[in-house]
Amino acid sequence: MFRRKPAIEIKSPDQLAVMRQAGLVVARTLAAISEAATPGNTTGSLDELARDVLSDHGATSSFLHYRPHGAIPYPAVICASVNDEVVHGIPGDRVLADGDLLSVDFGAVVDGWHGDAAVSILVGRASAEIAELSRTTEASMWAGLAAARAGNHLTDISHAVEQAIGGRYGVVEEYGGHGIGSRMHMDPHILNYGPPGRGPVLEPGMALAIEPMATLGSAEVMVLADGWTVSTADGSWASHWEHTVAVTEDGPWVLTSLADVRL
Ligand code: MF3
Ligand code: CO
């Protein structure tokens, strides 16, 4: 077998500037959702809030009707994954409770260019154990983002993420990060674990979504009967964080944060 070299889309500076606009819509939406995710609110109400922010900005959803090969078209604009749900939870009637760990994932399109990010939100008063899981998962995302540097190999990101988790939690292997730009999911796939120094060399103009998922127990996951929701096999709680980052001459540029972050 010959291994096909993944063709990674290279964006011009102007195209990255549009991706930054999409990323800002994502950042503002996730900020609004983080405020609204209080005990008593439903995950469906957060999806409605996200739809409002999209239309306020004249942007569209990356997720709505998204249909990977063979899957049911995705029915919402956010993913809302609660507690033992890891990713791709479908928002609806579920009422958030004090102490829940809610991961919200959101993607927006501006002029054909995508931004994709996720946060884990502590609903009400979280236990110290859950707060630490979320804090460590977020830190592992930042370690991965900092490795999105021209001249590095792709799996330097994977390795940085895994090192930052430090063996303390289960690292989900079935899902990972991805290239992003004129489509939400593009080459390359980005593992959240593994040895450094492998895969393509990163170049200015590449854009990557880096999204670690960590669990308090085993890393095994399963897809629920709705065809989308991914939960842990052992019922342990999970955290998911994601940013879209551009590789630039001047280092990693985080496209989906509210502040203009260059690492
Ligand atoms: N950030 C998620 C991912 O890359 C987006 C899920 S797309 C959805 O997997 F349509 F499934 F929601
Ligand atoms: Co993503």
Short mmCIF file of C-alpha atoms and ligand atoms in Angstrom, two decimals:
data_model
loop_
_atom_site.label_atom_id
_atom_site.label_comp_id
_atom_site.label_asym_id
_atom_site.label_seq_id
_atom_site.Cartn_x
_atom_site.Cartn_y
_atom_site.Cartn_z
CA MET A 1 0.00 0.00 0.00
CA PHE A 2 1.14 3.48 -0.76
CA ARG A 3 0.21 5.99 1.88
CA ARG A 4 -1.33 9.03 0.23
CA LYS A 5 0.22 12.23 1.45
CA PRO A 6 -2.70 14.28 2.80
CA ALA A 7 -3.23 17.39 0.69
CA ILE A 8 -3.61 20.12 3.27
CA GLU A 9 -5.38 23.29 2.12
CA ILE A 10 -3.16 26.39 2.27
CA LYS A 11 -4.99 29.67 2.97
CA SER A 12 -3.88 33.12 1.81
CA PRO A 13 -3.61 35.87 4.45
CA ASP A 14 -6.93 37.28 3.17
CA GLN A 15 -8.62 33.91 3.52
CA LEU A 16 -7.27 33.55 7.07
CA ALA A 17 -8.71 36.98 7.85
CA VAL A 18 -12.16 35.69 6.83
CA MET A 19 -11.62 32.57 8.93
CA ARG A 20 -10.87 34.90 11.85
CA GLN A 21 -14.29 36.54 11.27
CA ALA A 22 -15.94 33.11 11.39
CA GLY A 23 -13.88 32.34 14.49
CA LEU A 24 -15.08 35.51 16.21
CA VAL A 25 -18.70 34.51 15.60
CA VAL A 26 -17.88 31.16 17.22
CA ALA A 27 -16.15 32.87 20.16
CA ARG A 28 -19.06 35.25 20.78
CA THR A 29 -21.57 32.43 20.59
CA LEU A 30 -19.68 30.23 23.04
CA ALA A 31 -19.30 33.21 25.41
CA ALA A 32 -23.06 33.82 25.32
CA ILE A 33 -23.76 30.12 25.87
CA SER A 34 -21.33 29.96 28.80
CA GLU A 35 -23.38 32.73 30.50
CA ALA A 36 -26.70 31.05 29.75
CA ALA A 37 -25.76 27.49 30.75
CA THR A 38 -27.22 27.67 34.26
CA PRO A 39 -29.21 25.06 36.22
CA GLY A 40 -32.80 24.89 34.98
CA ASN A 41 -32.07 25.85 31.37
CA THR A 42 -32.37 23.26 28.62
CA THR A 43 -29.67 22.41 26.10
CA GLY A 44 -32.26 23.20 23.40
CA SER A 45 -32.49 26.80 24.65
CA LEU A 46 -28.72 27.11 24.16
CA ASP A 47 -29.13 25.93 20.56
CA GLU A 48 -31.71 28.67 20.00
CA LEU A 49 -29.35 31.23 21.47
CA ALA A 50 -26.62 30.09 19.06
CA ARG A 51 -29.02 30.40 16.09
CA ASP A 52 -29.74 34.00 17.16
CA VAL A 53 -26.04 34.92 17.31
CA LEU A 54 -25.48 33.35 13.88
CA SER A 55 -28.26 35.37 12.27
CA ASP A 56 -27.14 38.58 14.07
CA HIS A 57 -23.78 38.16 12.30
CA GLY A 58 -25.14 37.01 8.94
CA ALA A 59 -23.26 33.76 9.43
CA THR A 60 -24.42 30.17 8.89
CA SER A 61 -23.93 26.94 10.81
CA SER A 62 -21.18 24.44 10.04
CA PHE A 63 -23.11 21.71 11.85
CA LEU A 64 -26.77 21.99 10.79
CA HIS A 65 -27.58 19.20 8.28
CA TYR A 66 -23.94 18.09 8.34
CA ARG A 67 -23.91 14.54 7.10
CA PRO A 68 -20.72 12.49 7.15
CA HIS A 69 -20.84 9.37 5.02
CA GLY A 70 -23.77 7.23 6.08
CA ALA A 71 -24.79 9.32 9.07
CA ILE A 72 -28.12 10.96 9.92
CA PRO A 73 -28.00 14.69 9.00
CA TYR A 74 -27.06 16.62 12.15
CA PRO A 75 -30.23 18.38 13.42
CA ALA A 76 -28.86 21.35 15.41
CA VAL A 77 -26.29 24.16 15.32
CA ILE A 78 -24.52 23.23 18.59
CA CYS A 79 -23.42 19.96 20.10
CA ALA A 80 -24.32 19.82 23.80
CA SER A 81 -22.68 16.87 25.56
CA VAL A 82 -23.54 16.46 29.26
CA ASN A 83 -21.50 14.53 31.86
CA ASP A 84 -20.76 11.06 30.43
CA GLU A 85 -21.50 12.32 26.92
CA VAL A 86 -18.18 13.11 25.25
CA VAL A 87 -19.04 14.82 21.96
CA HIS A 88 -21.83 15.26 19.38
CA GLY A 89 -24.66 15.35 21.93
CA ILE A 90 -27.87 16.62 20.30
CA PRO A 91 -29.46 19.55 22.18
CA GLY A 92 -33.09 19.21 23.24
CA ASP A 93 -35.32 18.98 26.31
CA ARG A 94 -32.59 18.02 28.76
CA VAL A 95 -32.60 20.37 31.75
CA LEU A 96 -29.17 21.31 33.08
CA ALA A 97 -28.60 20.51 36.76
CA ASP A 98 -26.28 22.00 39.36
CA GLY A 99 -22.89 20.28 39.09
CA ASP A 100 -23.26 19.15 35.46
CA LEU A 101 -20.31 19.25 33.08
CA LEU A 102 -21.56 20.54 29.74
CA SER A 103 -19.37 20.52 26.64
CA VAL A 104 -20.62 22.80 23.87
CA ASP A 105 -19.20 22.57 20.36
CA PHE A 106 -20.08 25.13 17.69
CA GLY A 107 -19.07 25.91 14.12
CA ALA A 108 -19.84 28.97 11.98
CA VAL A 109 -19.34 29.81 8.30
CA VAL A 110 -18.59 33.32 6.99
CA ASP A 111 -18.22 33.75 3.22
CA GLY A 112 -17.59 30.04 2.85
CA TRP A 113 -14.88 29.78 5.53
CA HIS A 114 -15.35 27.77 8.74
CA GLY A 115 -14.46 28.21 12.40
CA ASP A 116 -14.93 25.39 14.96
CA ALA A 117 -14.47 25.48 18.73
CA ALA A 118 -15.70 23.84 21.92
CA VAL A 119 -15.71 24.63 25.62
CA SER A 120 -16.53 22.62 28.71
CA ILE A 121 -18.78 24.54 31.10
CA LEU A 122 -19.17 23.85 34.81
CA VAL A 123 -22.90 24.27 35.45
CA GLY A 124 -23.53 25.83 38.87
CA ARG A 125 -21.20 24.42 41.50
CA ALA A 126 -18.91 21.74 40.10
CA SER A 127 -16.94 19.25 42.16
CA ALA A 128 -13.19 19.80 42.42
CA GLU A 129 -12.62 16.57 40.49
CA ILE A 130 -14.70 17.78 37.54
CA ALA A 131 -13.15 21.23 37.59
CA GLU A 132 -9.69 19.65 37.45
CA LEU A 133 -10.69 17.37 34.55
CA SER A 134 -11.89 20.37 32.56
CA ARG A 135 -8.89 22.51 33.48
CA THR A 136 -6.44 19.79 32.42
CA THR A 137 -8.27 19.09 29.16
CA GLU A 138 -8.24 22.81 28.33
CA ALA A 139 -4.52 23.00 29.16
CA SER A 140 -3.86 20.05 26.83
CA MET A 141 -5.65 21.92 24.03
CA TRP A 142 -3.42 24.95 24.62
CA ALA A 143 -0.33 22.73 24.55
CA GLY A 144 -1.50 21.38 21.19
CA LEU A 145 -2.22 24.87 19.85
CA ALA A 146 1.27 26.05 20.84
CA ALA A 147 2.74 23.16 18.81
CA ALA A 148 0.92 24.30 15.64
CA ARG A 149 4.10 25.99 14.49
CA ALA A 150 5.63 26.10 10.99
CA GLY A 151 8.37 23.50 10.72
CA ASN A 152 6.89 21.20 13.35
CA HIS A 153 5.50 17.83 12.34
CA LEU A 154 1.78 17.19 12.68
CA THR A 155 2.16 14.68 15.51
CA ASP A 156 4.14 17.16 17.58
CA ILE A 157 0.63 18.50 18.28
CA SER A 158 -0.66 15.03 19.20
CA HIS A 159 2.26 14.42 21.50
CA ALA A 160 1.96 17.82 23.20
CA VAL A 161 -1.72 17.13 23.95
CA GLU A 162 -1.01 13.71 25.40
CA GLN A 163 1.90 14.98 27.50
CA ALA A 164 -0.28 17.73 28.98
CA ILE A 165 -2.92 15.17 30.01
CA GLY A 166 -0.04 13.40 31.69
CA GLY A 167 -1.69 9.98 31.97
CA ARG A 168 -4.14 11.30 34.55
CA TYR A 169 -7.23 10.74 32.40
CA GLY A 170 -8.52 8.55 29.61
CA VAL A 171 -7.68 10.06 26.20
CA VAL A 172 -10.38 9.28 23.63
CA GLU A 173 -8.84 7.74 20.52
CA GLU A 174 -11.81 7.37 18.14
CA TYR A 175 -12.16 11.12 17.59
CA GLY A 176 -9.64 13.88 17.16
CA GLY A 177 -8.81 17.17 15.53
CA HIS A 178 -8.83 18.00 11.85
CA GLY A 179 -7.86 20.38 9.12
CA ILE A 180 -10.45 23.11 8.52
CA GLY A 181 -11.07 25.94 6.05
CA SER A 182 -13.34 25.79 3.01
CA ARG A 183 -14.92 22.75 4.71
CA MET A 184 -15.29 21.94 8.41
CA HIS A 185 -13.59 18.55 8.28
CA MET A 186 -10.55 18.32 6.03
CA ASP A 187 -7.21 16.55 6.00
CA PRO A 188 -5.27 15.95 8.14
CA HIS A 189 -6.81 13.97 11.02
CA ILE A 190 -5.09 14.95 14.29
CA LEU A 191 -4.71 12.30 16.98
CA ASN A 192 -4.65 13.41 20.61
CA TYR A 193 -1.88 10.96 21.49
CA GLY A 194 1.18 9.33 20.02
CA PRO A 195 4.85 9.88 19.27
CA PRO A 196 6.10 13.27 18.01
CA GLY A 197 7.93 13.91 14.76
CA ARG A 198 5.57 12.09 12.37
CA GLY A 199 3.25 13.21 9.60
CA PRO A 200 3.38 16.25 7.36
CA VAL A 201 5.49 19.30 8.19
CA LEU A 202 3.31 22.26 9.17
CA GLU A 203 3.39 25.27 6.84
CA PRO A 204 2.08 28.83 7.05
CA GLY A 205 -1.48 29.02 5.74
CA MET A 206 -2.63 25.72 7.23
CA ALA A 207 -5.57 25.85 9.65
CA LEU A 208 -6.25 23.11 12.19
CA ALA A 209 -8.96 22.36 14.75
CA ILE A 210 -7.34 20.90 17.85
CA GLU A 211 -9.83 19.14 20.14
CA PRO A 212 -8.78 16.85 22.99
CA MET A 213 -11.38 14.74 24.80
CA ALA A 214 -10.49 13.33 28.23
CA THR A 215 -12.44 11.12 30.64
CA LEU A 216 -12.31 10.39 34.36
CA GLY A 217 -12.34 6.66 33.62
CA SER A 218 -11.75 4.48 30.60
CA ALA A 219 -11.23 6.05 27.17
CA GLU A 220 -13.68 3.63 25.53
CA VAL A 221 -16.65 5.35 23.89
CA MET A 222 -19.89 4.32 22.19
CA VAL A 223 -22.40 6.00 19.89
CA LEU A 224 -25.96 6.16 21.27
CA ALA A 225 -29.12 5.12 19.41
CA ASP A 226 -29.71 8.69 18.11
CA GLY A 227 -26.81 8.03 15.73
CA TRP A 228 -24.75 10.98 16.99
CA THR A 229 -24.21 11.22 20.74
CA VAL A 230 -20.87 9.75 21.79
CA SER A 231 -20.71 8.72 25.45
CA THR A 232 -18.14 6.94 27.56
CA ALA A 233 -18.62 3.17 27.75
CA ASP A 234 -18.13 3.12 31.53
CA GLY A 235 -20.32 6.15 32.34
CA SER A 236 -17.38 8.27 33.50
CA TRP A 237 -17.63 12.01 32.83
CA ALA A 238 -15.72 13.61 29.99
CA SER A 239 -14.43 17.04 28.97
CA HIS A 240 -13.92 18.40 25.44
CA TRP A 241 -12.17 21.62 24.42
CA GLU A 242 -11.44 22.88 20.92
CA HIS A 243 -9.98 25.87 19.08
CA THR A 244 -9.25 26.50 15.42
CA VAL A 245 -5.67 27.71 14.91
CA ALA A 246 -3.80 29.04 11.89
CA VAL A 247 -0.15 28.25 11.27
CA THR A 248 1.54 31.58 10.37
CA GLU A 249 5.07 32.85 9.79
CA ASP A 250 4.78 34.50 13.20
CA GLY A 251 3.54 31.41 15.04
CA PRO A 252 0.15 29.91 15.91
CA TRP A 253 -2.81 32.31 15.60
CA VAL A 254 -5.91 31.20 17.52
CA LEU A 255 -8.87 32.03 15.27
CA THR A 256 -11.76 31.15 17.61
CA SER A 257 -10.85 33.03 20.79
CA LEU A 258 -12.48 36.36 21.73
CA ALA A 259 -9.09 37.99 22.23
CA ASP A 260 -6.55 37.98 19.41
CA VAL A 261 -4.21 35.26 20.68
CA ARG A 262 -0.88 34.59 18.99
CA LEU A 263 1.27 31.94 20.60
N1 MF3 B 1 -16.10 19.92 16.41
C1 MF3 B 1 -16.86 18.75 16.06
C2 MF3 B 1 -15.98 17.80 15.32
O1 MF3 B 1 -15.03 18.23 14.71
C3 MF3 B 1 -17.98 19.15 15.17
C4 MF3 B 1 -19.04 18.14 15.08
S1 MF3 B 1 -19.97 18.44 13.68
C5 MF3 B 1 -21.52 17.89 13.95
O2 MF3 B 1 -16.22 16.62 15.35
F1 MF3 B 1 -22.19 18.21 12.92
F2 MF3 B 1 -21.45 16.65 14.13
F3 MF3 B 1 -22.02 18.45 14.99
CO CO B 2 -13.93 20.02 15.27
#
